[in-house]
Coordinates of N, CA and C in Angstrom, one line a residue:
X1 N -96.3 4.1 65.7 CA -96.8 2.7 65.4 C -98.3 2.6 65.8
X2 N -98.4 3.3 67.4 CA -100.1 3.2 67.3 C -101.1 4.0 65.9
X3 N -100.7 5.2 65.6 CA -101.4 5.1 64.6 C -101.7 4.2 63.3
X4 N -100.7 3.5 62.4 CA -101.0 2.2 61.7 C -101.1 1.6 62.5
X5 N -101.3 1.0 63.7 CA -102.2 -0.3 64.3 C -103.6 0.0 64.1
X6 N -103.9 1.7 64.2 CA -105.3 2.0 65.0 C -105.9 1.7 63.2
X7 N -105.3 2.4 62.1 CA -105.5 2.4 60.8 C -105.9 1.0 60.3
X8 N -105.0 0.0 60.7 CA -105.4 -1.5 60.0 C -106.1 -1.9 60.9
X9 N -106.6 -1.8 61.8 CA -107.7 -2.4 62.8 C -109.2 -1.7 62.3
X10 N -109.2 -0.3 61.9 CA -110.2 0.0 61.4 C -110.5 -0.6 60.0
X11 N -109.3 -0.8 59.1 CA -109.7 -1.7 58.0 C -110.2 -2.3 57.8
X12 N -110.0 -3.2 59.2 CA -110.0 -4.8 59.2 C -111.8 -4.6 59.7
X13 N -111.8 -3.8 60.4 CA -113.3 -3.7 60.9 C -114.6 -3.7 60.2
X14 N -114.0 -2.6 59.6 CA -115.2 -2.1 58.7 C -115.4 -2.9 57.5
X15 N -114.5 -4.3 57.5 CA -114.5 -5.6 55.8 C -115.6 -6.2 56.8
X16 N -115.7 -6.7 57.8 CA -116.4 -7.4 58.6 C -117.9 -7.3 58.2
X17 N -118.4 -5.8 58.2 CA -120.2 -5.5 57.6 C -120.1 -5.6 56.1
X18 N -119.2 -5.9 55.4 CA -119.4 -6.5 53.9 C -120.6 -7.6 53.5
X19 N -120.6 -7.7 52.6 CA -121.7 -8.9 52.2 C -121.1 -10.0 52.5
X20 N -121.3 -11.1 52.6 CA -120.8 -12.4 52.2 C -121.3 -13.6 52.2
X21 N -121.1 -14.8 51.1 CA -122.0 -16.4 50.9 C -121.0 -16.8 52.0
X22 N -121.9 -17.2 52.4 CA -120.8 -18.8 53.0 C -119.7 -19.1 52.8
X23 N -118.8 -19.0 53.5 CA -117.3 -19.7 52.8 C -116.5 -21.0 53.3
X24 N -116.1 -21.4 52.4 CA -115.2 -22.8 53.6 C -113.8 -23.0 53.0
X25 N -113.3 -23.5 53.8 CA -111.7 -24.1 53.3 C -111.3 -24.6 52.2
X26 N -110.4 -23.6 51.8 CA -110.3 -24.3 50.5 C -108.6 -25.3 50.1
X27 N -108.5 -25.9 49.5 CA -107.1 -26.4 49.3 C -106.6 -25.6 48.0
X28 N -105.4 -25.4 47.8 CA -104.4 -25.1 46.6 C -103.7 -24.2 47.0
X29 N -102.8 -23.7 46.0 CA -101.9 -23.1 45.7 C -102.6 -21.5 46.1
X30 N -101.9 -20.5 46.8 CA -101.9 -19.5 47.4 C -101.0 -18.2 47.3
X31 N -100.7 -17.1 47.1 CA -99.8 -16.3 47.3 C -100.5 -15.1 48.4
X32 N -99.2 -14.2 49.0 CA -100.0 -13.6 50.0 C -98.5 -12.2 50.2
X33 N -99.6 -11.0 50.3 CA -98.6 -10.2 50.9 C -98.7 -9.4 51.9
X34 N -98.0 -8.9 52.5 CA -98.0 -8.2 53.5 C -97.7 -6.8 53.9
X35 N -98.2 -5.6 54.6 CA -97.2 -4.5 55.1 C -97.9 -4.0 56.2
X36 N -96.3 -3.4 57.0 CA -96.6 -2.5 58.5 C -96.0 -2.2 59.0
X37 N -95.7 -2.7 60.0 CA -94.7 -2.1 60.8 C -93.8 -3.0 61.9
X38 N -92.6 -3.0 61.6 CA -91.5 -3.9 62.3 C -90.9 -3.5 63.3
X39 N -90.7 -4.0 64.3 CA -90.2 -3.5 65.6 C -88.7 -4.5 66.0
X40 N -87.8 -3.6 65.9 CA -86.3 -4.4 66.8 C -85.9 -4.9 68.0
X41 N -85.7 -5.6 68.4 CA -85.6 -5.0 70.0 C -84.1 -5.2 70.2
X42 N -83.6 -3.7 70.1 CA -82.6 -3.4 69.9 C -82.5 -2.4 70.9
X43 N -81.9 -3.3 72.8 CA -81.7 -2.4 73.9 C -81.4 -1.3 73.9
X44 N -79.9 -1.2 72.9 CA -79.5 0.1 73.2 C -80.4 1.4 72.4
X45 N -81.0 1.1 71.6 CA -81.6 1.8 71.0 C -83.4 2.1 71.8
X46 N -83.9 1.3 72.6 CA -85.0 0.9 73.2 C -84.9 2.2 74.6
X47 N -83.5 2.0 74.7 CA -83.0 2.9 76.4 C -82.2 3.9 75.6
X48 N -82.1 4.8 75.2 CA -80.9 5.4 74.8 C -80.7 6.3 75.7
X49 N -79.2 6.6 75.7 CA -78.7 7.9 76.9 C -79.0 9.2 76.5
X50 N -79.0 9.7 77.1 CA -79.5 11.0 77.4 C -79.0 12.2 75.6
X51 N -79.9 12.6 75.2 CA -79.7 13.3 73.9 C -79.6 12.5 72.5
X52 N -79.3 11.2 72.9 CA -79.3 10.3 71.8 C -80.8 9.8 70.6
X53 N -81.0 10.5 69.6 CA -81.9 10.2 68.1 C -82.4 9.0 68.1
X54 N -83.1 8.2 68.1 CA -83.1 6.9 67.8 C -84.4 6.2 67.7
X55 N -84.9 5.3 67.1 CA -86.3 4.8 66.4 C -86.0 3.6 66.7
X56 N -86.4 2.2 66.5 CA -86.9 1.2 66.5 C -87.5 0.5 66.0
X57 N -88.4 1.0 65.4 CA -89.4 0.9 64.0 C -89.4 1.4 63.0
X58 N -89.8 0.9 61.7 CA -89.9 0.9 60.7 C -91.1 0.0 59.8
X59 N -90.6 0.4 58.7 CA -91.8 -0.4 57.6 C -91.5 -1.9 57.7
X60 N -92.5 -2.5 57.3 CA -91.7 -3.9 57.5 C -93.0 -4.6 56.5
X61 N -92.5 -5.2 55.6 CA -93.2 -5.9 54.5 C -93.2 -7.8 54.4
X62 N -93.8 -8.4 53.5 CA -93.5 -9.7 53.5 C -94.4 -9.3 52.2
X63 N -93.7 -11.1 51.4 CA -94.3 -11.5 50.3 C -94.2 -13.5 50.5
X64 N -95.1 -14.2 50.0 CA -94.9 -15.3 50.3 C -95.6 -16.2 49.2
X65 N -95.4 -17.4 48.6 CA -96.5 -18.5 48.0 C -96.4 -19.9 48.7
X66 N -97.7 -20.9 48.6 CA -97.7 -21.5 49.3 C -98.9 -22.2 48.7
X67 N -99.3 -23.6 49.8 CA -99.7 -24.4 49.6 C -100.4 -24.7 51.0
X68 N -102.0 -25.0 50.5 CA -102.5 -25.0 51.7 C -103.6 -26.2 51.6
X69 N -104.0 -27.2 52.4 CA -105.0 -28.3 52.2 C -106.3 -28.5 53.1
X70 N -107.0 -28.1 52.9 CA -108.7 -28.2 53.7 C -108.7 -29.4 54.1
X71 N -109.0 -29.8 55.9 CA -109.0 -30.9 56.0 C -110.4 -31.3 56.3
X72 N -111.5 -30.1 56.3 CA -112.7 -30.2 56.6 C -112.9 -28.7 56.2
X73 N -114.5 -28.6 56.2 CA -115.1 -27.0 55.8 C -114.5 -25.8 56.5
X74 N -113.9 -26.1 57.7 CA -113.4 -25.5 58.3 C -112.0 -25.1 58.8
X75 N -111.5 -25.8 58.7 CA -109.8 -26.1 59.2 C -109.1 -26.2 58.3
X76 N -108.1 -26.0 58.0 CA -106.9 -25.9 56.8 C -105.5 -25.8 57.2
X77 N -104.3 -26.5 56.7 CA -103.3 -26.6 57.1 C -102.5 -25.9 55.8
X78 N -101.3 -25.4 56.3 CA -100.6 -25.0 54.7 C -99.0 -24.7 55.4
X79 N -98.0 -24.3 54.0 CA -96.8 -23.9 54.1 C -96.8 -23.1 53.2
X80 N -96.1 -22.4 53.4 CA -95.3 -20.9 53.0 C -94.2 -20.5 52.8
X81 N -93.4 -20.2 51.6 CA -92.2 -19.8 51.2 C -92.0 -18.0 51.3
X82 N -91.3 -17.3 51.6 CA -91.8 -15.9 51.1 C -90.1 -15.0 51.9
X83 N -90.2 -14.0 51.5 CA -89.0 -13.0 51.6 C -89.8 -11.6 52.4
X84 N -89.2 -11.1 52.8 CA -89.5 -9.6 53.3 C -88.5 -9.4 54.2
X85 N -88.7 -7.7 54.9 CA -88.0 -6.9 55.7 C -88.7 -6.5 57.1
X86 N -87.4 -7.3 57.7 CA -88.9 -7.4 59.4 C -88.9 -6.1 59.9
X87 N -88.0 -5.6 59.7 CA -87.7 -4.2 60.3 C -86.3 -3.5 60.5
X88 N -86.5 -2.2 60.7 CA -85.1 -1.1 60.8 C -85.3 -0.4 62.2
X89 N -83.9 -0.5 62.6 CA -83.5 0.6 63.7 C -82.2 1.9 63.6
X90 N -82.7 2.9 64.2 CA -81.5 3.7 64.1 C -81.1 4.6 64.9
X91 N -79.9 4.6 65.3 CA -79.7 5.7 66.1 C -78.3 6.8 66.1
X92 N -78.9 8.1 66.5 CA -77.9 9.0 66.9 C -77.2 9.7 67.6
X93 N -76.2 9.5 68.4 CA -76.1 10.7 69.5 C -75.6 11.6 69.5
X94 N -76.1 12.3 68.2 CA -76.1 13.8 68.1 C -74.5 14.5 68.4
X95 N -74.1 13.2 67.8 CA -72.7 14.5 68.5 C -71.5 14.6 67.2
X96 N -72.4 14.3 66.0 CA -71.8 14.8 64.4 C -70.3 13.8 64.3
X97 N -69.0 14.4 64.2 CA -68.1 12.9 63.2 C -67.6 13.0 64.6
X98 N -68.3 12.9 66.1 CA -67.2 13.0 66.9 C -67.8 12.3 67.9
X99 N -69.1 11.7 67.4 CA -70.2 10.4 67.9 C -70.3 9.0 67.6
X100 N -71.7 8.7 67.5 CA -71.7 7.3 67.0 C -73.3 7.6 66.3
X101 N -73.4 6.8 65.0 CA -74.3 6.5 64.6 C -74.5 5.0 64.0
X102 N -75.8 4.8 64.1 CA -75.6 2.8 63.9 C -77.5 3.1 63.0
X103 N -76.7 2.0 62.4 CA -78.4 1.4 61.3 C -78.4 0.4 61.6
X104 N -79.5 -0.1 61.6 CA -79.6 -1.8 61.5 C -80.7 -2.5 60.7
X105 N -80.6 -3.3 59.8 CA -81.9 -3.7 59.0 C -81.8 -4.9 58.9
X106 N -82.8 -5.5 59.3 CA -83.0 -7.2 59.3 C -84.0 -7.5 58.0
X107 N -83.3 -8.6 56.7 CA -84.6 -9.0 56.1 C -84.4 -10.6 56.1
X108 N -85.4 -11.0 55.8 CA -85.2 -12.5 55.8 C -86.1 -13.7 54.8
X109 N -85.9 -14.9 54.7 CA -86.4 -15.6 53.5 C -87.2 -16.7 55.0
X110 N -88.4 -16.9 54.6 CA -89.2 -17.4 55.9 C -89.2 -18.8 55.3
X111 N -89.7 -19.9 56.2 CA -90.9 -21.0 55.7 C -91.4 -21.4 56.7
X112 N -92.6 -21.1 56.4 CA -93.9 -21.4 57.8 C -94.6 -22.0 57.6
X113 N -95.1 -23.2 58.5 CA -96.3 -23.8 58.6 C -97.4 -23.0 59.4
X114 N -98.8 -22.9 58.9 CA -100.0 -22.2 59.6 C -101.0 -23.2 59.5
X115 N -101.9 -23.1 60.1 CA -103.2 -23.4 60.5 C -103.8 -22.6 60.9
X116 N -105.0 -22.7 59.8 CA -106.4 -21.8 59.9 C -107.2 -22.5 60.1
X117 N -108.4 -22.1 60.9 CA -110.2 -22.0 61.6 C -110.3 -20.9 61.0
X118 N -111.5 -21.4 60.3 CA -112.3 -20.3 59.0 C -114.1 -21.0 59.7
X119 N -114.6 -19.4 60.3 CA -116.2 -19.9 60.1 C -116.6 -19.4 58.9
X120 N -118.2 -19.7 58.6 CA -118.6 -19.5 57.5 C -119.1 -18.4 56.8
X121 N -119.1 -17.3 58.5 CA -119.2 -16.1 58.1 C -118.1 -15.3 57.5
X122 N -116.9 -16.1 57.4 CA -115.7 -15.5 56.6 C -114.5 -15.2 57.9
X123 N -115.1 -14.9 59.1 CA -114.0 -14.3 59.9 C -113.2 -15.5 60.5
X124 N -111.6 -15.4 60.5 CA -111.1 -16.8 60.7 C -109.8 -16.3 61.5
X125 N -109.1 -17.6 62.4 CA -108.5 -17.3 63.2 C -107.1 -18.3 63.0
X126 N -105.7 -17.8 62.9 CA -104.9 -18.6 62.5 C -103.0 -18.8 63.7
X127 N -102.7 -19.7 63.6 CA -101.3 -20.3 64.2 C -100.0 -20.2 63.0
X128 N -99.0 -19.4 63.2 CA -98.0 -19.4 62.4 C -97.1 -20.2 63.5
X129 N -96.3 -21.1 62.5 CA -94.8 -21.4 63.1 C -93.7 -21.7 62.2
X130 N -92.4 -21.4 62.5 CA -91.2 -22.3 61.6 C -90.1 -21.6 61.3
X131 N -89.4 -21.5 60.4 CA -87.9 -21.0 60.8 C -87.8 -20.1 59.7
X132 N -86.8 -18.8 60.3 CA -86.6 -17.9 59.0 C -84.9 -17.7 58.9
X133 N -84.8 -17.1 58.2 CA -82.9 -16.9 57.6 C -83.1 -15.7 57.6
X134 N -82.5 -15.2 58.3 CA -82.3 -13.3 58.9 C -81.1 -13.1 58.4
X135 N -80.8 -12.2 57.9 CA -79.7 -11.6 57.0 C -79.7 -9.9 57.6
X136 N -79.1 -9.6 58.9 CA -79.0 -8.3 59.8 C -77.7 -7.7 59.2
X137 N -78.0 -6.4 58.7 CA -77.1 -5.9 58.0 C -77.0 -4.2 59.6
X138 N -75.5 -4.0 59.4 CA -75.6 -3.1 60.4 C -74.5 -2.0 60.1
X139 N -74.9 -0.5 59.3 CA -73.9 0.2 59.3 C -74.0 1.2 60.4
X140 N -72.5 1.8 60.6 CA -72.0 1.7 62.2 C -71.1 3.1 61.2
X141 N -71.1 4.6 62.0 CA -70.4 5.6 62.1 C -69.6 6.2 63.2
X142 N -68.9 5.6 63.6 CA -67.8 5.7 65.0 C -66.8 6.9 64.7
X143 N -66.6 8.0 65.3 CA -66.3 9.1 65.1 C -65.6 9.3 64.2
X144 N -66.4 9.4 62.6 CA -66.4 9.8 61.5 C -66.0 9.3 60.7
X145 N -65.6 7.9 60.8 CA -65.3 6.3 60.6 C -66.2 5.0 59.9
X146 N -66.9 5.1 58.6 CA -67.8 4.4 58.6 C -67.6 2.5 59.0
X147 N -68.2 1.9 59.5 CA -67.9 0.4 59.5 C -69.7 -0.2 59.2
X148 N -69.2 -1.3 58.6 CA -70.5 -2.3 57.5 C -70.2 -3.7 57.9
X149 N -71.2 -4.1 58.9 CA -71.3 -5.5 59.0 C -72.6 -6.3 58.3
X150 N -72.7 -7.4 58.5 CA -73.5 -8.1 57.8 C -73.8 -10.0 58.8
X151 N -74.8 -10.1 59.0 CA -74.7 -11.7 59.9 C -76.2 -12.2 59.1
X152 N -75.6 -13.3 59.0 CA -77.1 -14.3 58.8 C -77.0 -15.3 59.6
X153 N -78.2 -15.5 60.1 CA -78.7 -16.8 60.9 C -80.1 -17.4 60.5
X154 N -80.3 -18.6 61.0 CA -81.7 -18.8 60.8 C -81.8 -19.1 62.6
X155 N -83.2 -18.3 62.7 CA -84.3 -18.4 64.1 C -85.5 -18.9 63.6
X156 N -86.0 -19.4 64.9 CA -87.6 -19.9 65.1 C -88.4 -18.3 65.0
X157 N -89.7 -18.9 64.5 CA -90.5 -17.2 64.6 C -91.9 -18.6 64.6
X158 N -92.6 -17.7 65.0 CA -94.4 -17.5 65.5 C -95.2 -16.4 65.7
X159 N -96.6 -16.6 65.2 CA -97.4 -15.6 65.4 C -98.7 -16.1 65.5
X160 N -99.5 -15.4 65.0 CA -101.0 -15.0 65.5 C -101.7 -14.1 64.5
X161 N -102.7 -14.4 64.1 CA -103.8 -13.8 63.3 C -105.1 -14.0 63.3
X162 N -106.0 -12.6 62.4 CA -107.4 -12.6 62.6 C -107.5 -12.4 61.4
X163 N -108.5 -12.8 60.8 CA -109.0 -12.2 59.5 C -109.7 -12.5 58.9
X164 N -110.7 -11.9 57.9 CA -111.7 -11.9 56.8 C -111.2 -12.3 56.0
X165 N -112.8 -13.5 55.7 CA -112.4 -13.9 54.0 C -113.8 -13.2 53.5
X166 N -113.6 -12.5 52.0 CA -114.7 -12.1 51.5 C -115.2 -13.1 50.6
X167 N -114.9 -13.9 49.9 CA -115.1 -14.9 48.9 C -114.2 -16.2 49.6
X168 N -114.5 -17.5 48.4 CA -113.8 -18.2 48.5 C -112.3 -18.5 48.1
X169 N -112.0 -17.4 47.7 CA -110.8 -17.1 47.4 C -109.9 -16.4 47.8
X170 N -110.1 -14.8 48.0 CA -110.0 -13.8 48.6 C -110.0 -13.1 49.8
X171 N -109.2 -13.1 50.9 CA -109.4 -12.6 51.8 C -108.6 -11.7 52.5
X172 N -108.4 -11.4 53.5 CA -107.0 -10.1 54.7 C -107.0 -10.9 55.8
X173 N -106.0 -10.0 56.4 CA -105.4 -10.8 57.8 C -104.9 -10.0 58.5
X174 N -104.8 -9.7 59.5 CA -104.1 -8.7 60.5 C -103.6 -10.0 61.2
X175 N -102.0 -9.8 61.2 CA -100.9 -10.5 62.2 C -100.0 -10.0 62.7
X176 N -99.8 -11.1 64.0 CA -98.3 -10.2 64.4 C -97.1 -11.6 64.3
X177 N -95.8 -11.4 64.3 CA -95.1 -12.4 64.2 C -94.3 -12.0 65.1
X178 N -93.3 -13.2 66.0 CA -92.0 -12.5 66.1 C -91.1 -13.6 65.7
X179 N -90.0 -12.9 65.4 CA -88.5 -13.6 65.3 C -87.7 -13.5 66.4
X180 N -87.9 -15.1 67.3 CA -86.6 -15.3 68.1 C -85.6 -14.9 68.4
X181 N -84.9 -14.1 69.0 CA -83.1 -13.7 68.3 C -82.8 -13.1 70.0
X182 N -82.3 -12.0 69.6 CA -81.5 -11.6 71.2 C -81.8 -9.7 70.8
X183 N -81.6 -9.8 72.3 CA -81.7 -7.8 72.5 C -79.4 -7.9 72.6
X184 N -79.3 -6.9 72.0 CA -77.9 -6.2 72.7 C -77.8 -6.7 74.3
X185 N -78.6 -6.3 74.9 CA -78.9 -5.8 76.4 C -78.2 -7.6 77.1
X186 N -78.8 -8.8 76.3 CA -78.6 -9.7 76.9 C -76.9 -10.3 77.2
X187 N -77.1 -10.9 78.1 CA -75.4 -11.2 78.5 C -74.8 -12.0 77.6
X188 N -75.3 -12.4 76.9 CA -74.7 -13.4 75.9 C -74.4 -12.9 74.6
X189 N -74.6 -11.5 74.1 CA -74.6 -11.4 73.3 C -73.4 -10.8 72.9
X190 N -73.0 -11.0 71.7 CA -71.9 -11.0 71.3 C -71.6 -9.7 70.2
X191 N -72.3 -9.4 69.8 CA -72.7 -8.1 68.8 C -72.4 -8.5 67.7
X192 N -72.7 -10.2 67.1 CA -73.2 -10.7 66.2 C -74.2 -11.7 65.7
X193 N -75.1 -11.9 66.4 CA -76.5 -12.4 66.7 C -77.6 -11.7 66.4
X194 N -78.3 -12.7 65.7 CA -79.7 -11.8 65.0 C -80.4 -10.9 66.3
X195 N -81.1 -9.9 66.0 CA -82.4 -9.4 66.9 C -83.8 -9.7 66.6
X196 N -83.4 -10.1 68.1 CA -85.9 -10.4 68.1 C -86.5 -8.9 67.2
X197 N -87.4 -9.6 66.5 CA -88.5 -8.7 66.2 C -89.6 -9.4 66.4
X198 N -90.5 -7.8 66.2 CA -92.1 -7.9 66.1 C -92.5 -7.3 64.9
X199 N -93.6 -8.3 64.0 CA -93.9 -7.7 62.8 C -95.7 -7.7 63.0
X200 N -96.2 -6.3 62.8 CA -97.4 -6.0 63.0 C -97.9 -5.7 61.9
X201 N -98.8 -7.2 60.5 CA -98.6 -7.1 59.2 C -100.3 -6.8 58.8
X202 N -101.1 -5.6 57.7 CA -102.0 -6.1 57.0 C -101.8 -7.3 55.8
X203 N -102.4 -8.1 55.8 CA -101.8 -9.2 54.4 C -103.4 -9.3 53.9
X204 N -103.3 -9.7 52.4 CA -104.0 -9.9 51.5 C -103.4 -11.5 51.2
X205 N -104.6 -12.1 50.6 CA -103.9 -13.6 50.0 C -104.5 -14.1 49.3
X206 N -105.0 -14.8 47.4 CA -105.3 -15.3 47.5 C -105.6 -16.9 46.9
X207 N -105.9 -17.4 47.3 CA -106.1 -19.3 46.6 C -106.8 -19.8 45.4
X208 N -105.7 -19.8 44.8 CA -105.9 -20.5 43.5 C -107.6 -21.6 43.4

């Protein structure tokens, strides 16, 4: 994962010495997408015992349209509809049909309210919040046994972003989000309850 962090951070950097007019807030209609890398926090897989295979991360994508209103040159408020895959986990302990193996893939249908601060040199700084529908799908190989669960919930999620606008229309974004949910690890959990993620997204977006 550090290397696609270090990768989109250089992106992001080097849009910054681009040209650019002036830009300001704009109102309308918006689409925006996203990709990177999703993180589960999926304890057992986070600690695994001794010889056990296991990742935590994965690709993790978003797509979304929306609606956004300038309330001055600077500030803008909007909402967001959009679908993506926050992330995958997996693990193995190596011990073939006489072990355990587990997948886990969370995707979800979001709607978020944000607010952006846009200066004029284009670089702008933004607040995500609001609730998503996680649809955690989990196949499970118990000595040689396959089992296929499936849970949907909706959680709160928030995040954080930076990004360049090149035009008044046109711009990127490096974000992180998380989704609310539970680790394995916690006492309450029941072993069918969404999992917290972290989504570390480049996004493109732009307004109508």
């Amino acid at each position: 994962m550090k290397k696609i962090t270090t990768a989109l951070t250089i992106i992001l950097g080097s849009s910054l010495f681009s040209a650019n007019a002036a830009v300001t807030a704009q109102s309308g209609l918006f689409i925006t997408g996203g990709l990177g890398v999703g993180v589960l926090k999926t304890g057992l897989l986070t600690e695994p015992e001794e010889g056990t295979q296991s990742n935590n991360q994965d690709v993790a994508w978003t797509t979304g349209l929306g609606y956004q209103q300038a309330l001055n040159q600077n500030f803008s408020l909007g909402l967001e509809v959009g679908y993506g895959q926050l992330g995958r986990a997996y693990s193995d302990d190596g011990n073939g049909d006489d072990g355990i193996i587990e997948d886990i893939k969370n995707t979800a249908w979001h709607f978020i309210a944000n607010g952006t601060y846009l200066w004029s040199n284009g670089l702008n700084v933004s607040v995500d919040a609001g609730g998503v529908t996680v649809t955690q799908t989990e196949d499970q190989t118990i000595f040689g046994t396959p089992y296929d669960y499936s849970y949907t919930g909706t959680r709160f999620a928030g995040g954080l972003g930076i990004g360049y606008q090149f035009t008044q229309h046109f711009g990127t974004k490096l974000t992180w989000m998380r989704v609310f949910g539970y680790s394995n690890t916690d006492s309450e959990f029941d072993g069918s309850m969404i999992m917290t993620s972290d989504d570390y997204l480049l996004n493109l977006y732009y307004t109508f």
